[in-house]
Short mmCIF file of C-alpha atoms and ligand atoms in Angstrom, two decimals:
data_model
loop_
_atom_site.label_atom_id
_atom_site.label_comp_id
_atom_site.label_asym_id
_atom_site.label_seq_id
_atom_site.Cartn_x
_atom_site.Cartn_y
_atom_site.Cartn_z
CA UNK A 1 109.96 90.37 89.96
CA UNK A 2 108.87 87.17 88.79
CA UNK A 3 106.19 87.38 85.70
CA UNK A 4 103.52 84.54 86.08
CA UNK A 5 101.77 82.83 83.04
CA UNK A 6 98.47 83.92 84.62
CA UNK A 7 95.83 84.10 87.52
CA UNK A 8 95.70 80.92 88.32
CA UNK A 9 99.82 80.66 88.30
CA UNK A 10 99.72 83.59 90.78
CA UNK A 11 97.38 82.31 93.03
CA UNK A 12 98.99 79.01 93.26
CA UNK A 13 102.23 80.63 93.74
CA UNK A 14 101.59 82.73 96.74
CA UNK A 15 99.21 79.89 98.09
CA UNK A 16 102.47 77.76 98.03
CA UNK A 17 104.50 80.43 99.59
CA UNK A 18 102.30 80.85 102.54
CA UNK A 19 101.16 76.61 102.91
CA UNK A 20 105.22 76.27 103.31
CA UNK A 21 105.06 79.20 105.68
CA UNK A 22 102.29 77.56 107.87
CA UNK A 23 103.73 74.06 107.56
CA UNK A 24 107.36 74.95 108.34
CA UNK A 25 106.29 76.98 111.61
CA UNK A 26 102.23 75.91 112.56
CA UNK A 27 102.23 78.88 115.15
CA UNK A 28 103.10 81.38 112.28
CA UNK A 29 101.90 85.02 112.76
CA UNK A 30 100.97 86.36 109.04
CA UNK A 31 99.29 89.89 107.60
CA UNK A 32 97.08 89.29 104.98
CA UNK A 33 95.41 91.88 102.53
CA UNK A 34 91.80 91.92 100.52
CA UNK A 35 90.93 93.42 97.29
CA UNK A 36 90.41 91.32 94.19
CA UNK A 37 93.79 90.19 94.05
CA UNK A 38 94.15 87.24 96.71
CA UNK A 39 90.82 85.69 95.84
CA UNK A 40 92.15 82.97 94.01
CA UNK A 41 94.96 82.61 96.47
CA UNK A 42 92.29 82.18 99.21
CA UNK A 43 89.89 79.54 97.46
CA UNK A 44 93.38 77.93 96.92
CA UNK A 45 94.41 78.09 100.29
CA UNK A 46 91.15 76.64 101.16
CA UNK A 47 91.21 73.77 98.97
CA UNK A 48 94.62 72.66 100.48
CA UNK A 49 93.12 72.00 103.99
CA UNK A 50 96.08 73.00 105.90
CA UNK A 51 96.01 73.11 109.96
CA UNK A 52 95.18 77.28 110.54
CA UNK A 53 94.82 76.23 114.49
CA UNK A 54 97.56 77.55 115.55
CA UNK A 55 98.11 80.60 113.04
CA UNK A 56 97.76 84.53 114.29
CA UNK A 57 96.62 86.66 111.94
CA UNK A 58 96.73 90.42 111.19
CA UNK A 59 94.52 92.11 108.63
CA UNK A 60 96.08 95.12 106.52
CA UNK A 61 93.24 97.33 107.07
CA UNK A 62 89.73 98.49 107.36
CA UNK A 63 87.50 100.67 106.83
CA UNK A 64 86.19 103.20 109.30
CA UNK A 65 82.85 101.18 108.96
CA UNK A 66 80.57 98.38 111.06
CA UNK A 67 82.65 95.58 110.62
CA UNK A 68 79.38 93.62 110.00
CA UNK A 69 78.78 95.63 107.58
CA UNK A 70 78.61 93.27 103.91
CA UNK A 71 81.63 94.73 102.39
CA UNK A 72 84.08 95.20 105.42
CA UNK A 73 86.91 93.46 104.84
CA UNK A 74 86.00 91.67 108.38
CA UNK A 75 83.46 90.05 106.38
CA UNK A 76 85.31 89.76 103.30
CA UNK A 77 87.95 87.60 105.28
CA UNK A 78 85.24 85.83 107.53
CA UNK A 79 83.58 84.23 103.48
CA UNK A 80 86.83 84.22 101.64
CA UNK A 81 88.89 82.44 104.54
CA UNK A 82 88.23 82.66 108.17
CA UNK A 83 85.18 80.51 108.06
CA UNK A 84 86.01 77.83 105.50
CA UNK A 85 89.19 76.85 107.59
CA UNK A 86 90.33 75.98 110.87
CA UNK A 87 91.68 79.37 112.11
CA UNK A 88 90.90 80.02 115.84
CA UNK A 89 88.45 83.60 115.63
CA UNK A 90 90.09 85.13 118.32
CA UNK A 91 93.37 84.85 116.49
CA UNK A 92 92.40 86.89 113.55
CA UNK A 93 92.98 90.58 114.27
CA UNK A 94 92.62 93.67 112.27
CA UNK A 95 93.22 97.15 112.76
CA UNK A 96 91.62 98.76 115.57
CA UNK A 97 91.32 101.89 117.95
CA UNK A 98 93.24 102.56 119.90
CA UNK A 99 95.75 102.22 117.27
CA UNK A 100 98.44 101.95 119.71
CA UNK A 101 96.87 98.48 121.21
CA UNK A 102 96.74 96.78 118.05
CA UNK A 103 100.58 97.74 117.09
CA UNK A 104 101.11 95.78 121.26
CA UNK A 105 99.11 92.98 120.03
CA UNK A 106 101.75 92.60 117.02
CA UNK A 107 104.62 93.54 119.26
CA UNK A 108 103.30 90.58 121.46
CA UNK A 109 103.39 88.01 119.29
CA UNK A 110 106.73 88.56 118.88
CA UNK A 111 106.47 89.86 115.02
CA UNK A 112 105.19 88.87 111.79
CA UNK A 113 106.55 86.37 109.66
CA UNK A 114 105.20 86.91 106.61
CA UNK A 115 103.19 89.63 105.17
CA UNK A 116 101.15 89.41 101.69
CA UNK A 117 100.36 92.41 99.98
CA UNK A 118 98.32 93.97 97.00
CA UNK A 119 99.71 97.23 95.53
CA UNK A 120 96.96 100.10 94.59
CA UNK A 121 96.69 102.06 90.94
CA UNK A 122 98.23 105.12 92.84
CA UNK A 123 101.11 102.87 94.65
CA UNK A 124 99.67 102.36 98.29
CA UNK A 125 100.41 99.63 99.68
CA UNK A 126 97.17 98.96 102.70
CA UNK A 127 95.82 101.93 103.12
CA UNK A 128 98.76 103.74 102.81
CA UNK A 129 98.49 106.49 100.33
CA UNK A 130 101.20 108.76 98.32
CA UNK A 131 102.90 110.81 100.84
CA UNK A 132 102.65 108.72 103.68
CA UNK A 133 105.58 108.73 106.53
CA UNK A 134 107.80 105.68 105.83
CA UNK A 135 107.84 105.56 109.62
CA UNK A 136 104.46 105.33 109.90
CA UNK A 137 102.44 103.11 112.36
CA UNK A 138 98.89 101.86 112.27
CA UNK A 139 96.87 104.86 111.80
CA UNK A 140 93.89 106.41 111.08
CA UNK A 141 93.94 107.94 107.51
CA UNK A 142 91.50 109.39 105.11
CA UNK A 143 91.09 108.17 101.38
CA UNK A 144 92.38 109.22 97.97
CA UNK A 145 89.85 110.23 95.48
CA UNK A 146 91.62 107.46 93.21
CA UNK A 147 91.33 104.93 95.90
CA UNK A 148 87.53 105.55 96.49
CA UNK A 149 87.09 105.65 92.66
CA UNK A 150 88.98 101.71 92.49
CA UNK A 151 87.12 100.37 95.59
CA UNK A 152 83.83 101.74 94.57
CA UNK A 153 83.57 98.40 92.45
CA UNK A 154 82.16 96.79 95.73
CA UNK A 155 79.83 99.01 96.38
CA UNK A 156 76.09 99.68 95.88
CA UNK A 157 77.66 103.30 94.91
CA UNK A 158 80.49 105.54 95.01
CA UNK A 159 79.12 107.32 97.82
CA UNK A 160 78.54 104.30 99.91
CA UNK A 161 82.11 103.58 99.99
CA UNK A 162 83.66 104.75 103.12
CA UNK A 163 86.00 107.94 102.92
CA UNK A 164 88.40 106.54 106.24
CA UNK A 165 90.50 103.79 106.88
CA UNK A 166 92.54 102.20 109.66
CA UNK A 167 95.60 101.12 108.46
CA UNK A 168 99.03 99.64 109.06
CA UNK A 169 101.89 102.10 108.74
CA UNK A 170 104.86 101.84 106.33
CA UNK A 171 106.84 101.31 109.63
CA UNK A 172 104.95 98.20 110.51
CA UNK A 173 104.60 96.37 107.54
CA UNK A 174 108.45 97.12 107.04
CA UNK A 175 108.96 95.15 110.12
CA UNK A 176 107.75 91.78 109.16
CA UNK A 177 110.49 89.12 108.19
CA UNK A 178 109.16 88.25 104.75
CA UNK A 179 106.87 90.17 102.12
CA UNK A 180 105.34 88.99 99.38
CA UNK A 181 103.53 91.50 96.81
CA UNK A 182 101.42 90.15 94.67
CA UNK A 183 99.88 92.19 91.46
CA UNK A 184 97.49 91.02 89.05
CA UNK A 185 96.61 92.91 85.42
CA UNK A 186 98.54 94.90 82.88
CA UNK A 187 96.80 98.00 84.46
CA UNK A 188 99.62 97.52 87.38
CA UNK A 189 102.53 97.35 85.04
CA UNK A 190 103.57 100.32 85.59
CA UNK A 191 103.13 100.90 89.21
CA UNK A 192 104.71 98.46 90.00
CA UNK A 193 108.10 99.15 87.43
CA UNK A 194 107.84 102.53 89.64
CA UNK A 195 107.73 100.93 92.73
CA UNK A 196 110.34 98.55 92.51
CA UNK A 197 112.57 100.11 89.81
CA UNK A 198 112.67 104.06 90.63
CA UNK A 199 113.36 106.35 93.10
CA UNK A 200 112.37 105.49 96.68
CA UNK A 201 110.12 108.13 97.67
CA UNK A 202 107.20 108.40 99.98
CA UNK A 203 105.40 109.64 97.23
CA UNK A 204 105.60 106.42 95.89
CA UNK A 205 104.96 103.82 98.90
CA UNK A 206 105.49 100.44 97.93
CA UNK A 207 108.60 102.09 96.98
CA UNK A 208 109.48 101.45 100.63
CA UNK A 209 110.15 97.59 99.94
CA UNK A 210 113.03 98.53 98.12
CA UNK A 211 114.67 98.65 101.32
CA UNK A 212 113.56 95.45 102.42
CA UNK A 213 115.74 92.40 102.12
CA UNK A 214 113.21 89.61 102.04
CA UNK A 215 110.54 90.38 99.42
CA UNK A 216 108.92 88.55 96.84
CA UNK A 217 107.00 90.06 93.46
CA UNK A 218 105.03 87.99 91.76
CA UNK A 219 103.03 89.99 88.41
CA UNK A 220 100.64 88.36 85.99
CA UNK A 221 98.92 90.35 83.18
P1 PGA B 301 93.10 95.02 94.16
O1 PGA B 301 93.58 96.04 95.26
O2 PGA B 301 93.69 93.70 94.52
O3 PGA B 301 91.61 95.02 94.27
O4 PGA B 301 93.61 95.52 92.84
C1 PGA B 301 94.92 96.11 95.61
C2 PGA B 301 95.16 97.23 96.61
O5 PGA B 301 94.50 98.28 96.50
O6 PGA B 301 96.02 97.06 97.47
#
């Protein structure tokens, strides 16, 4: 795990990772997450101007909501990213039903090669809660009570917040030749020590990318 001197360090850090990504290999197919966490990477990523035109992507999750709807993470992608660069719309996908057709669509494009991550209170990683399959494949699954509590933030109110998801399985993200988790606050110190450091257990699932042999921590408190 690499420790960062602050937001701004991580931001820049992962923005880095992923402009080298892009420039290296233009038709690069990445998996990007929301949450409060990548902001700054995304206004940096914006500010660098790089050539999206070529570059698939593949959401983390959703809700089980209107993607319209203001706080979908459609439209938290479309303001944060999709519309300030050059990405081609129909190349941005996210979770859909039926599950099985999105998982094609990655299978398609011949894999992902780089997946950025955030890493929840309880130790999901997407939507994937404690006690999720490590085989598990884009899904529909139902929220914690924890994960409602941390996501009610963006809403109006806690009982606005939607109580399903669609997310990528353990199995999928598992597949993807490079992941980087990024964690931001003191408040994920610990989680993450668990995650990385202890037993891997489904109970814990970002314990899963112990078994991974191309991933990237980067912490700042
Ligand atoms: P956060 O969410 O970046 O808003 O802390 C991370 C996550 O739940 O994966």
């Amino acid at each position: 795990m690499k420790v960062l001197k602050d937001y701004n360090e991580l931001s820049y850090v992962v923005a880095d990772v992923v402009e080298e990504q892009i420039q290296e290999y233009p038709f690069s197919k990445l998996v990007l997450p929301t949450g409060s966490t990548p902001l700054g990477m995304y206004e940096e990523l914006v500010k660098r101007k790089l050539n999206w035109y070529y570059v698939i992507t593949f959401n983390l999750d959703e809700y089980l909501m209107n993607p319209d709807h203001q706080y979908s993470y459609h439209s938290y992608m479309r303001k944060n990213l999709f519309d300030r660069v050059n990405i081609y719309p129909d190349n941005c996908h996210f979770p859909y039903r039926p599950t099985l057709s999105f998982e094609d669509k990655i299978d398609a494009s011949k894999g992902i090669d780089l997946c950025i991550l955030g890493i929840g209170s309880n130790g999901h990683i997407a939507f994937n809660e404690p006690d999720s399959s490590f085989k598990s494949r884009t899904r529909v699954v139902d929220l914690t009570e924890q994960t409602i509590q941390d996501n009610s933030r963006y809403f109006d109110s806690i009982d606005d917040v939607p109580k399903q998801a669609i997310t990528m399985g353990l199995g999928t993200i598992m597949e993807s030749k490079k992941i980087v988790l990024m964690a931001n606050g003191v408040d994920k110190l610990n989680i993450l020590n668990v995650a990385m450091n202890g037993e891997v257990t489904e109970s814990v699932p970002a314990s899963i990318l112990q078994r991974h042999d191309n991933v990237e921590v980067y912490y700042c408190d």
